[in-house]
Short mmCIF file of C-alpha atoms in Angstrom, two decimals:
data_model
loop_
_atom_site.label_atom_id
_atom_site.label_comp_id
_atom_site.label_asym_id
_atom_site.label_seq_id
_atom_site.Cartn_x
_atom_site.Cartn_y
_atom_site.Cartn_z
CA UNK A 837 23.62 17.00 -18.63
CA UNK A 838 24.70 14.14 -20.49
CA UNK A 839 21.45 13.78 -22.76
CA UNK A 840 21.69 12.88 -26.25
CA UNK A 841 19.74 12.91 -29.12
CA UNK A 842 16.92 10.63 -30.07
CA UNK A 843 13.37 9.92 -29.38
CA UNK A 844 11.49 9.12 -26.07
CA UNK A 845 8.75 7.09 -28.02
CA UNK A 846 10.16 3.50 -27.94
CA UNK A 847 8.06 0.50 -26.46
CA UNK A 848 10.99 -0.32 -24.25
CA UNK A 849 11.42 -3.74 -22.18
CA UNK A 850 9.07 -6.25 -21.55
CA UNK A 851 7.71 -6.10 -17.84
CA UNK A 852 9.56 -9.45 -17.53
CA UNK A 853 6.53 -11.50 -16.18
CA UNK A 854 6.98 -14.53 -18.38
CA UNK A 855 3.63 -16.62 -17.71
CA UNK A 856 4.93 -20.38 -18.55
CA UNK A 857 3.92 -22.49 -15.55
CA UNK A 858 4.83 -26.39 -15.55
CA UNK A 859 2.12 -28.20 -16.48
CA UNK A 860 3.73 -31.43 -15.81
CA UNK A 861 2.19 -34.54 -13.35
CA UNK A 862 2.12 -34.79 -9.94
CA UNK A 863 4.20 -32.55 -7.50
CA UNK A 864 6.42 -30.93 -10.15
CA UNK A 865 3.30 -29.09 -11.91
CA UNK A 866 2.31 -27.93 -8.47
CA UNK A 867 5.84 -26.87 -7.62
CA UNK A 868 5.72 -24.96 -11.06
CA UNK A 869 2.33 -23.20 -10.62
CA UNK A 870 3.33 -22.20 -7.00
CA UNK A 871 6.52 -20.20 -8.42
CA UNK A 872 4.67 -18.60 -10.96
CA UNK A 873 1.70 -17.60 -8.35
CA UNK A 874 4.71 -15.99 -6.08
CA UNK A 875 6.61 -14.33 -9.26
CA UNK A 876 3.29 -12.90 -10.37
CA UNK A 877 2.74 -11.68 -6.52
CA UNK A 878 5.88 -10.33 -6.79
CA UNK A 879 5.61 -8.41 -10.19
CA UNK A 880 2.58 -6.83 -8.63
CA UNK A 881 3.98 -5.52 -5.46
CA UNK A 882 6.77 -3.66 -8.06
CA UNK A 883 3.97 -2.24 -10.01
CA UNK A 884 2.35 -0.90 -6.89
CA UNK A 885 5.58 0.06 -5.33
CA UNK A 886 6.78 1.68 -8.36
CA UNK A 887 3.21 3.61 -8.80
CA UNK A 888 3.36 5.05 -5.38
CA UNK A 889 7.09 6.34 -5.91
CA UNK A 890 6.26 7.93 -9.11
CA UNK A 891 2.98 9.99 -7.80
CA UNK A 892 5.51 11.12 -4.74
CA UNK A 893 8.19 11.92 -7.45
CA UNK A 894 5.25 14.36 -9.04
CA UNK A 895 4.02 15.91 -5.94
CA UNK A 896 7.73 16.76 -5.09
CA UNK A 897 8.20 18.05 -8.34
CA UNK A 898 11.36 15.64 -8.78
CA UNK A 899 9.27 14.48 -12.28
CA UNK A 900 9.02 17.56 -14.53
CA UNK A 901 9.67 18.85 -17.91
CA UNK A 902 13.67 18.91 -18.50
CA UNK A 903 15.33 21.00 -21.44
CA UNK A 904 18.77 19.70 -23.22
CA UNK A 905 20.10 20.84 -26.11
CA UNK A 906 17.33 22.82 -27.03
CA UNK A 907 14.87 19.97 -26.80
CA UNK A 908 12.18 19.70 -24.11
CA UNK A 909 11.90 15.94 -22.38
CA UNK A 910 8.32 15.86 -20.38
CA UNK A 911 8.10 14.24 -17.45
CA UNK A 912 11.10 13.02 -16.45
CA UNK A 913 13.80 13.00 -13.63
CA UNK A 914 17.67 13.19 -13.43
CA UNK A 915 19.11 10.05 -11.93
CA UNK A 916 21.80 11.61 -9.70
CA UNK A 917 19.28 14.11 -8.27
CA UNK A 918 16.74 11.11 -7.71
CA UNK A 919 19.75 9.05 -5.52
CA UNK A 920 20.14 12.07 -3.74
CA UNK A 921 16.01 12.32 -2.89
CA UNK A 922 16.03 8.55 -2.04
CA UNK A 923 18.68 8.74 0.60
CA UNK A 924 17.17 12.06 2.22
CA UNK A 925 13.82 10.60 2.30
CA UNK A 926 15.77 7.17 3.99
CA UNK A 927 14.62 5.01 1.41
CA UNK A 928 17.89 3.81 0.66
CA UNK A 929 20.70 3.81 2.91
CA UNK A 930 23.63 4.70 0.18
CA UNK A 931 23.97 5.35 -3.40
CA UNK A 932 24.46 1.72 -4.05
CA UNK A 933 21.31 0.62 -2.65
CA UNK A 934 19.80 3.21 -4.50
CA UNK A 935 20.65 2.20 -7.70
CA UNK A 936 19.79 -1.53 -7.17
CA UNK A 937 16.40 -0.37 -6.34
CA UNK A 938 16.08 1.65 -9.62
CA UNK A 939 17.69 -0.98 -11.46
CA UNK A 940 14.82 -3.31 -10.31
CA UNK A 941 11.79 -0.40 -11.54
CA UNK A 942 14.09 -0.36 -14.63
CA UNK A 943 14.12 -4.26 -15.38
CA UNK A 944 10.57 -4.49 -14.99
CA UNK A 945 9.86 -1.88 -17.36
CA UNK A 946 8.54 0.60 -14.82
CA UNK A 947 11.21 3.36 -15.43
CA UNK A 948 13.34 4.19 -18.63
CA UNK A 949 16.00 6.16 -20.06
CA UNK A 950 14.20 8.97 -22.11
CA UNK A 951 15.84 8.09 -25.58
CA UNK A 952 16.10 4.35 -24.55
CA UNK A 953 20.10 4.41 -24.86
CA UNK A 954 20.74 3.34 -21.27
CA UNK A 955 19.33 -0.01 -19.79
CA UNK A 956 21.36 0.17 -16.62
CA UNK A 957 20.64 2.95 -14.03
CA UNK A 958 23.50 5.08 -13.54
CA UNK A 959 24.46 7.45 -10.74
CA UNK A 960 24.84 10.34 -13.34
CA UNK A 961 23.21 13.40 -14.77
CA UNK A 962 21.00 11.20 -17.33
CA UNK A 963 17.18 11.75 -17.94
CA UNK A 964 14.61 9.19 -17.02
CA UNK A 965 11.28 8.97 -17.22
CA UNK A 966 8.24 6.42 -15.74
CA UNK A 967 6.84 4.60 -18.43
CA UNK A 968 3.68 5.18 -17.30
CA UNK A 969 4.08 8.93 -17.60
CA UNK A 970 4.94 8.39 -21.56
CA UNK A 971 2.33 5.63 -22.73
CA UNK A 972 5.16 2.97 -23.19
CA UNK A 973 4.30 0.86 -20.18
CA UNK A 974 3.72 -2.80 -21.50
CA UNK A 975 0.52 -3.98 -20.74
CA UNK A 976 0.67 -8.20 -20.96
CA UNK A 977 -1.88 -9.90 -20.00
CA UNK A 978 -0.42 -10.49 -16.08
CA UNK A 979 -0.21 -6.87 -15.54
CA UNK A 980 -3.88 -6.44 -17.44
CA UNK A 981 -5.43 -8.55 -14.89
CA UNK A 982 -3.41 -6.91 -12.00
CA UNK A 983 -4.69 -3.51 -12.67
CA UNK A 984 -8.15 -4.89 -13.40
CA UNK A 985 -8.09 -6.15 -9.54
CA UNK A 986 -6.69 -3.22 -8.52
CA UNK A 987 -9.65 -1.17 -9.79
CA UNK A 988 -12.26 -3.40 -8.68
CA UNK A 989 -10.58 -3.14 -5.19
CA UNK A 990 -10.25 0.79 -5.41
CA UNK A 991 -14.37 0.62 -6.08
CA UNK A 992 -15.10 -1.66 -3.59
CA UNK A 993 -13.64 0.15 -0.98
CA UNK A 994 -15.21 3.30 -1.73
CA UNK A 995 -17.16 4.26 1.21
CA UNK A 996 -20.61 4.25 -0.64
CA UNK A 997 -19.76 0.78 -1.27
CA UNK A 998 -21.29 -2.03 1.43
CA UNK A 999 -19.98 -5.30 -0.05
CA UNK A 1000 -17.03 -5.35 2.04
CA UNK A 1001 -18.40 -6.68 5.59
CA UNK A 1002 -16.84 -8.12 8.54
CA UNK A 1003 -18.36 -11.47 8.44
CA UNK A 1004 -17.96 -14.75 10.59
CA UNK A 1005 -17.09 -18.38 8.74
CA UNK A 1006 -16.81 -21.62 10.95
CA UNK A 1007 -16.96 -19.56 14.19
CA UNK A 1008 -13.94 -16.92 12.85
CA UNK A 1009 -14.85 -13.40 12.13
CA UNK A 1010 -12.70 -11.75 8.92
CA UNK A 1011 -12.51 -8.15 8.20
CA UNK A 1012 -13.68 -6.67 4.96
CA UNK A 1013 -15.15 -10.15 3.30
CA UNK A 1014 -17.43 -10.46 0.46
CA UNK A 1015 -19.77 -13.28 -0.31
CA UNK A 1016 -18.87 -14.76 -3.72
CA UNK A 1017 -22.36 -14.77 -4.71
CA UNK A 1018 -23.16 -11.32 -4.26
CA UNK A 1019 -19.30 -10.13 -5.79
CA UNK A 1020 -20.80 -11.99 -9.03
CA UNK A 1021 -23.80 -9.67 -8.79
CA UNK A 1022 -22.05 -6.73 -8.38
CA UNK A 1023 -19.83 -7.31 -11.08
CA UNK A 1024 -22.79 -7.55 -13.65
CA UNK A 1025 -24.41 -4.82 -12.37
CA UNK A 1026 -21.36 -2.40 -12.65
CA UNK A 1027 -20.67 -3.83 -16.00
CA UNK A 1028 -17.61 -5.55 -15.16
CA UNK A 1029 -18.67 -8.29 -16.61
CA UNK A 1030 -21.67 -8.90 -19.25
CA UNK A 1031 -22.84 -12.45 -17.79
CA UNK A 1032 -22.41 -14.35 -14.83
CA UNK A 1033 -20.06 -16.94 -16.14
CA UNK A 1034 -17.98 -14.24 -17.04
CA UNK A 1035 -17.74 -12.74 -13.99
CA UNK A 1036 -16.87 -16.05 -12.50
CA UNK A 1037 -13.93 -16.67 -14.64
CA UNK A 1038 -12.77 -13.21 -13.97
CA UNK A 1039 -12.67 -14.22 -10.02
CA UNK A 1040 -11.04 -17.21 -10.96
CA UNK A 1041 -8.07 -15.23 -12.73
CA UNK A 1042 -7.86 -13.14 -9.65
CA UNK A 1043 -7.66 -15.65 -7.65
CA UNK A 1044 -4.92 -17.16 -9.69
CA UNK A 1045 -2.97 -14.02 -9.74
CA UNK A 1046 -3.13 -14.11 -5.90
CA UNK A 1047 -5.07 -10.86 -5.51
CA UNK A 1048 -8.22 -12.56 -3.93
CA UNK A 1049 -8.41 -15.45 -1.99
CA UNK A 1050 -10.79 -17.43 0.52
CA UNK A 1051 -10.90 -16.55 3.98
CA UNK A 1052 -9.01 -19.81 5.15
CA UNK A 1053 -7.77 -20.74 1.69
CA UNK A 1054 -9.47 -23.79 1.67
CA UNK A 1055 -11.60 -23.38 -1.77
CA UNK A 1056 -11.09 -21.96 -5.09
CA UNK A 1057 -13.43 -19.35 -6.23
CA UNK A 1058 -17.12 -20.71 -5.91
CA UNK A 1059 -20.33 -19.44 -6.95
CA UNK A 1060 -21.42 -19.76 -3.40
CA UNK A 1061 -21.81 -18.20 0.08
CA UNK A 1062 -18.27 -18.71 1.05
CA UNK A 1063 -16.33 -15.71 1.81
CA UNK A 1064 -13.61 -14.19 0.29
CA UNK A 1065 -10.84 -11.34 0.72
CA UNK A 1066 -8.34 -9.48 -1.23
CA UNK A 1067 -4.88 -10.98 -0.40
CA UNK A 1068 -3.32 -7.75 -1.66
CA UNK A 1069 -3.71 -4.23 0.03
CA UNK A 1070 -3.19 -1.93 -2.84
CA UNK A 1071 -3.32 0.64 -0.19
CA UNK A 1072 -0.65 -0.31 2.15
CA UNK A 1073 2.37 2.48 2.02
CA UNK A 1074 5.22 0.21 0.39
CA UNK A 1075 9.30 0.66 1.08
CA UNK A 1076 11.20 0.67 -1.95
CA UNK A 1077 13.66 -1.65 0.16
CA UNK A 1078 11.15 -4.25 -0.33
CA UNK A 1079 12.03 -4.50 -4.23
CA UNK A 1080 15.16 -6.01 -2.77
CA UNK A 1081 13.26 -8.86 -1.16
CA UNK A 1082 12.69 -11.61 -4.00
CA UNK A 1083 10.15 -13.14 -1.98
CA UNK A 1084 6.66 -11.28 -2.23
CA UNK A 1085 6.79 -8.88 0.53
CA UNK A 1086 3.13 -8.51 1.31
CA UNK A 1087 1.51 -10.30 3.93
CA UNK A 1088 -1.94 -10.17 4.27
CA UNK A 1089 -2.90 -7.19 6.57
CA UNK A 1090 -6.13 -5.96 7.76
CA UNK A 1091 -8.31 -3.04 6.24
CA UNK A 1092 -10.16 -2.27 9.03
CA UNK A 1093 -7.65 1.04 9.88
CA UNK A 1094 -7.04 3.36 6.85
CA UNK A 1095 -3.11 2.42 7.47
CA UNK A 1096 -2.23 -1.34 7.73
CA UNK A 1097 1.05 -2.36 9.21
CA UNK A 1098 2.48 -6.17 8.21
CA UNK A 1099 1.92 -9.01 10.25
CA UNK A 1100 4.12 -10.63 12.10
CA UNK A 1101 2.44 -13.87 13.34
CA UNK A 1102 1.67 -16.08 10.85
CA UNK A 1103 -0.88 -18.50 12.63
CA UNK A 1104 -4.41 -18.18 11.22
CA UNK A 1105 -6.20 -18.87 14.17
CA UNK A 1106 -4.90 -16.52 16.56
CA UNK A 1107 -5.59 -12.98 16.43
CA UNK A 1108 -2.41 -11.41 14.97
CA UNK A 1109 0.16 -8.80 16.38
CA UNK A 1110 1.38 -5.77 14.78
CA UNK A 1111 4.93 -4.38 14.92
CA UNK A 1112 5.11 -0.69 16.01
CA UNK A 1113 7.50 1.55 15.45
CA UNK A 1114 9.15 4.67 16.23
CA UNK A 1115 9.00 8.45 14.56
CA UNK A 1116 11.74 9.88 12.93
CA UNK A 1117 11.24 13.39 11.62
CA UNK A 1118 9.08 16.45 12.29
CA UNK A 1119 5.29 17.56 11.15
CA UNK A 1120 2.21 16.15 9.64
CA UNK A 1121 -0.03 13.06 10.24
CA UNK A 1122 -2.57 10.16 10.66
CA UNK A 1123 -3.44 6.97 8.42
CA UNK A 1124 -1.83 6.36 5.16
CA UNK A 1125 -4.23 7.20 2.34
CA UNK A 1126 -3.48 7.74 -1.29
CA UNK A 1127 -5.26 10.35 -3.05
CA UNK A 1128 -4.67 9.64 -6.62
CA UNK A 1129 -5.21 7.34 -9.64
CA UNK A 1130 -3.42 4.00 -8.35
CA UNK A 1131 -4.86 3.65 -4.72
CA UNK A 1132 -6.06 5.72 -1.84
CA UNK A 1133 -4.76 4.19 1.39
CA UNK A 1134 -1.33 3.70 1.77
CA UNK A 1135 0.21 1.86 4.53
CA UNK A 1136 3.61 0.75 5.84
CA UNK A 1137 6.14 -1.40 4.33
CA UNK A 1138 8.35 -2.80 7.17
CA UNK A 1139 11.02 -5.18 7.24
CA UNK A 1140 9.98 -8.87 8.55
CA UNK A 1141 10.12 -12.27 7.71
CA UNK A 1142 6.62 -12.11 6.36
CA UNK A 1143 5.27 -15.19 4.55
CA UNK A 1144 4.49 -15.01 1.09
CA UNK A 1145 1.29 -14.17 -0.07
CA UNK A 1146 0.51 -17.33 -1.05
CA UNK A 1147 1.04 -18.93 2.75
CA UNK A 1148 -0.63 -15.72 4.15
CA UNK A 1149 -2.89 -15.59 6.80
CA UNK A 1150 -6.66 -14.43 6.89
CA UNK A 1151 -7.23 -11.07 8.25
CA UNK A 1152 -8.65 -11.36 11.47
CA UNK A 1153 -10.22 -9.04 14.07
CA UNK A 1154 -8.69 -7.34 16.76
CA UNK A 1155 -4.90 -7.13 16.59
CA UNK A 1156 -3.04 -6.87 19.61
CA UNK A 1157 -2.81 -3.28 21.27
CA UNK A 1158 0.26 -1.45 21.89
CA UNK A 1159 -1.21 -0.20 25.20
CA UNK A 1160 0.84 -1.32 28.53
CA UNK A 1161 -2.98 -1.09 30.60
CA UNK A 1162 -6.47 0.24 29.40
CA UNK A 1163 -7.24 3.89 29.94
CA UNK A 1164 -10.42 5.75 29.70
CA UNK A 1165 -11.29 9.09 28.77
CA UNK A 1166 -12.45 10.41 32.24
CA UNK A 1167 -8.74 9.15 33.01
CA UNK A 1168 -7.20 11.30 30.37
CA UNK A 1169 -9.47 14.55 31.61
CA UNK A 1170 -8.91 14.09 35.50
CA UNK A 1171 -7.32 17.60 36.62
CA UNK A 1172 -3.94 16.68 37.44
CA UNK A 1173 -3.44 13.52 35.42
CA UNK A 1174 -0.36 12.68 34.19
CA UNK A 1175 -0.69 13.44 30.34
CA UNK A 1176 0.11 16.38 27.84
CA UNK A 1177 -1.72 17.83 25.42
CA UNK A 1178 -0.35 17.96 21.70
CA UNK A 1179 -1.44 19.53 18.37
CA UNK A 1180 -0.28 18.30 14.91
CA UNK A 1181 -0.68 19.57 11.75
CA UNK A 1182 -0.42 17.13 9.12
CA UNK A 1183 -0.72 17.23 5.29
CA UNK A 1184 -0.73 14.09 3.90
CA UNK A 1185 1.71 13.39 0.81
CA UNK A 1186 1.02 11.31 -2.54
CA UNK A 1187 0.52 8.40 -0.62
CA UNK A 1188 -0.64 9.11 2.41
CA UNK A 1189 -0.43 10.28 6.31
CA UNK A 1190 1.29 7.04 7.62
CA UNK A 1191 -0.07 5.68 11.00
CA UNK A 1192 -2.72 3.14 12.96
CA UNK A 1193 -5.69 4.10 14.59
CA UNK A 1194 -7.04 1.62 17.04
CA UNK A 1195 -9.11 1.26 20.24
CA UNK A 1196 -12.34 2.91 21.63
CA UNK A 1197 -13.29 5.35 23.84
CA UNK A 1198 -10.45 7.14 23.78
CA UNK A 1199 -8.87 5.61 20.12
CA UNK A 1200 -4.97 5.69 20.69
CA UNK A 1201 -1.90 5.75 17.85
CA UNK A 1202 -1.18 1.70 17.22
CA UNK A 1203 1.85 2.42 14.71
CA UNK A 1204 3.67 5.15 13.21
CA UNK A 1205 5.43 4.73 9.65
CA UNK A 1206 8.50 5.97 10.01
CA UNK A 1207 8.82 7.34 6.39
CA UNK A 1208 5.33 9.08 6.46
CA UNK A 1209 4.15 12.66 7.23
CA UNK A 1210 2.68 11.18 10.91
CA UNK A 1211 6.33 10.32 11.69
CA UNK A 1212 7.61 13.61 10.37
CA UNK A 1213 4.63 15.33 13.03
CA UNK A 1214 6.20 13.49 15.96
CA UNK A 1215 3.43 11.21 16.22
CA UNK A 1216 4.31 8.51 18.64
CA UNK A 1217 2.61 5.10 19.28
CA UNK A 1218 0.51 4.89 22.38
CA UNK A 1219 -0.74 8.51 22.10
CA UNK A 1220 -4.72 9.24 22.55
CA UNK A 1221 -6.53 10.63 19.86
CA UNK A 1222 -8.47 13.79 21.76
CA UNK A 1223 -9.64 15.82 18.55
CA UNK A 1224 -9.89 15.75 14.68
CA UNK A 1225 -10.33 18.87 13.01
CA UNK A 1226 -11.59 20.46 15.94
CA UNK A 1227 -14.14 17.60 16.46
CA UNK A 1228 -13.92 15.73 19.96
CA UNK A 1229 -13.24 12.09 19.41
CA UNK A 1230 -12.84 11.05 23.02
CA UNK A 1231 -16.17 9.27 23.13
CA UNK A 1232 -16.39 7.11 19.55
CA UNK A 1233 -14.04 4.35 18.10
CA UNK A 1234 -11.49 3.92 15.51
CA UNK A 1235 -13.90 3.15 12.88
CA UNK A 1236 -15.18 6.66 13.37
CA UNK A 1237 -11.97 8.71 13.73
CA UNK A 1238 -10.96 7.12 10.40
CA UNK A 1239 -13.66 7.87 8.77
CA UNK A 1240 -13.33 11.63 9.65
CA UNK A 1241 -9.64 11.63 8.51
CA UNK A 1242 -10.78 9.67 5.22
CA UNK A 1243 -13.67 11.57 4.34
CA UNK A 1244 -11.79 15.43 5.23
CA UNK A 1245 -9.29 17.35 3.96
CA UNK A 1246 -6.06 16.70 3.01
CA UNK A 1247 -4.28 18.93 5.87
CA UNK A 1248 -5.24 17.64 9.15
CA UNK A 1249 -5.23 19.14 12.45
CA UNK A 1250 -5.03 16.65 15.38
CA UNK A 1251 -5.07 16.87 19.21
CA UNK A 1252 -3.56 13.82 20.98
CA UNK A 1253 -2.42 13.24 25.09
CA UNK A 1254 0.58 11.64 25.69
CA UNK A 1255 1.52 10.03 29.06
CA UNK A 1256 4.46 12.20 30.60
CA UNK A 1257 7.35 10.63 31.86
CA UNK A 1258 8.86 11.22 35.49
#
């Protein structure tokens, strides 16, 4: 090792989230404010991506206590080993790219050299650590708003909460919406705010930071019956390569399945299509759910020319199916039908399982995250879900299947049927 003496208790670099937006008159102020919002949104994506990586590294024991010159450095990783891990997990195509990715996290104050003696991330045997693991992460105002929004998101997404519901506004149906007045009541009831006015000010900050939005993006936050949604899906499974995209990568995604793919279509008046992908590994399964402090439902982060959050479309219902034609449960069960049964055993990782379930009677696999456990199991799009943990689900819809997975054990046994190719 090349570690030297020193203390790991330094406060480190700032998170680089300057808050100075222009306040000039006319268009200049608006442009400056828009640039600031995009920077805040990009910062939030980096925080989520970094936290998902931290949890994966803990789970796979890449982060652990290490000794050098009779000194123990808790919860750290070796830079050279991490670069090997990133390439092996297909999170980076080569060592140069892996260094750029980790430098991005270092520049944002998410990771640092354990003795704060190296500002650059190097492909050598040096110890680095996530600041969240040593309590030195800088909590500026922007980060505090982001963390507050994430905590509210997780509370609202919990199974016992009913505030988020499909609703219609101006003849368009939206998933996972909340009514402004009901959210304010809930914030006061939950002790998140002491008064209704304080709750409304909190919602204004969340909207300014790109965490929530009016469903059609026509209104600021108003104590009314207007509908709003979370613009950020904290549970989407991020890919590290997104860090190299300077534009905020998180286009709006649906929450009606526990693993949400990036939309390709930015037209906010039509049902949005989703990208589908093919698998690339060997054994595990289902819909990206994080079981950790940062979030509970992972998703995908595929490369696309998605719009920034500030121009993201609302969450619409019923994305386009990947199936070429409708298939019934009776057809699947017909003797001699051209379908083969397959069984997968999936162990969710720190981010989740990694696939989308859609449809009804039967459900089908809409998409698979190529870097997730589902792809490792051999799961493919267009497979039909027969059973989850021994329970037949041929005659239920995808929401029921998703709920079975989300409320079940981390290890899932899933039976599917796949059309034979002749």
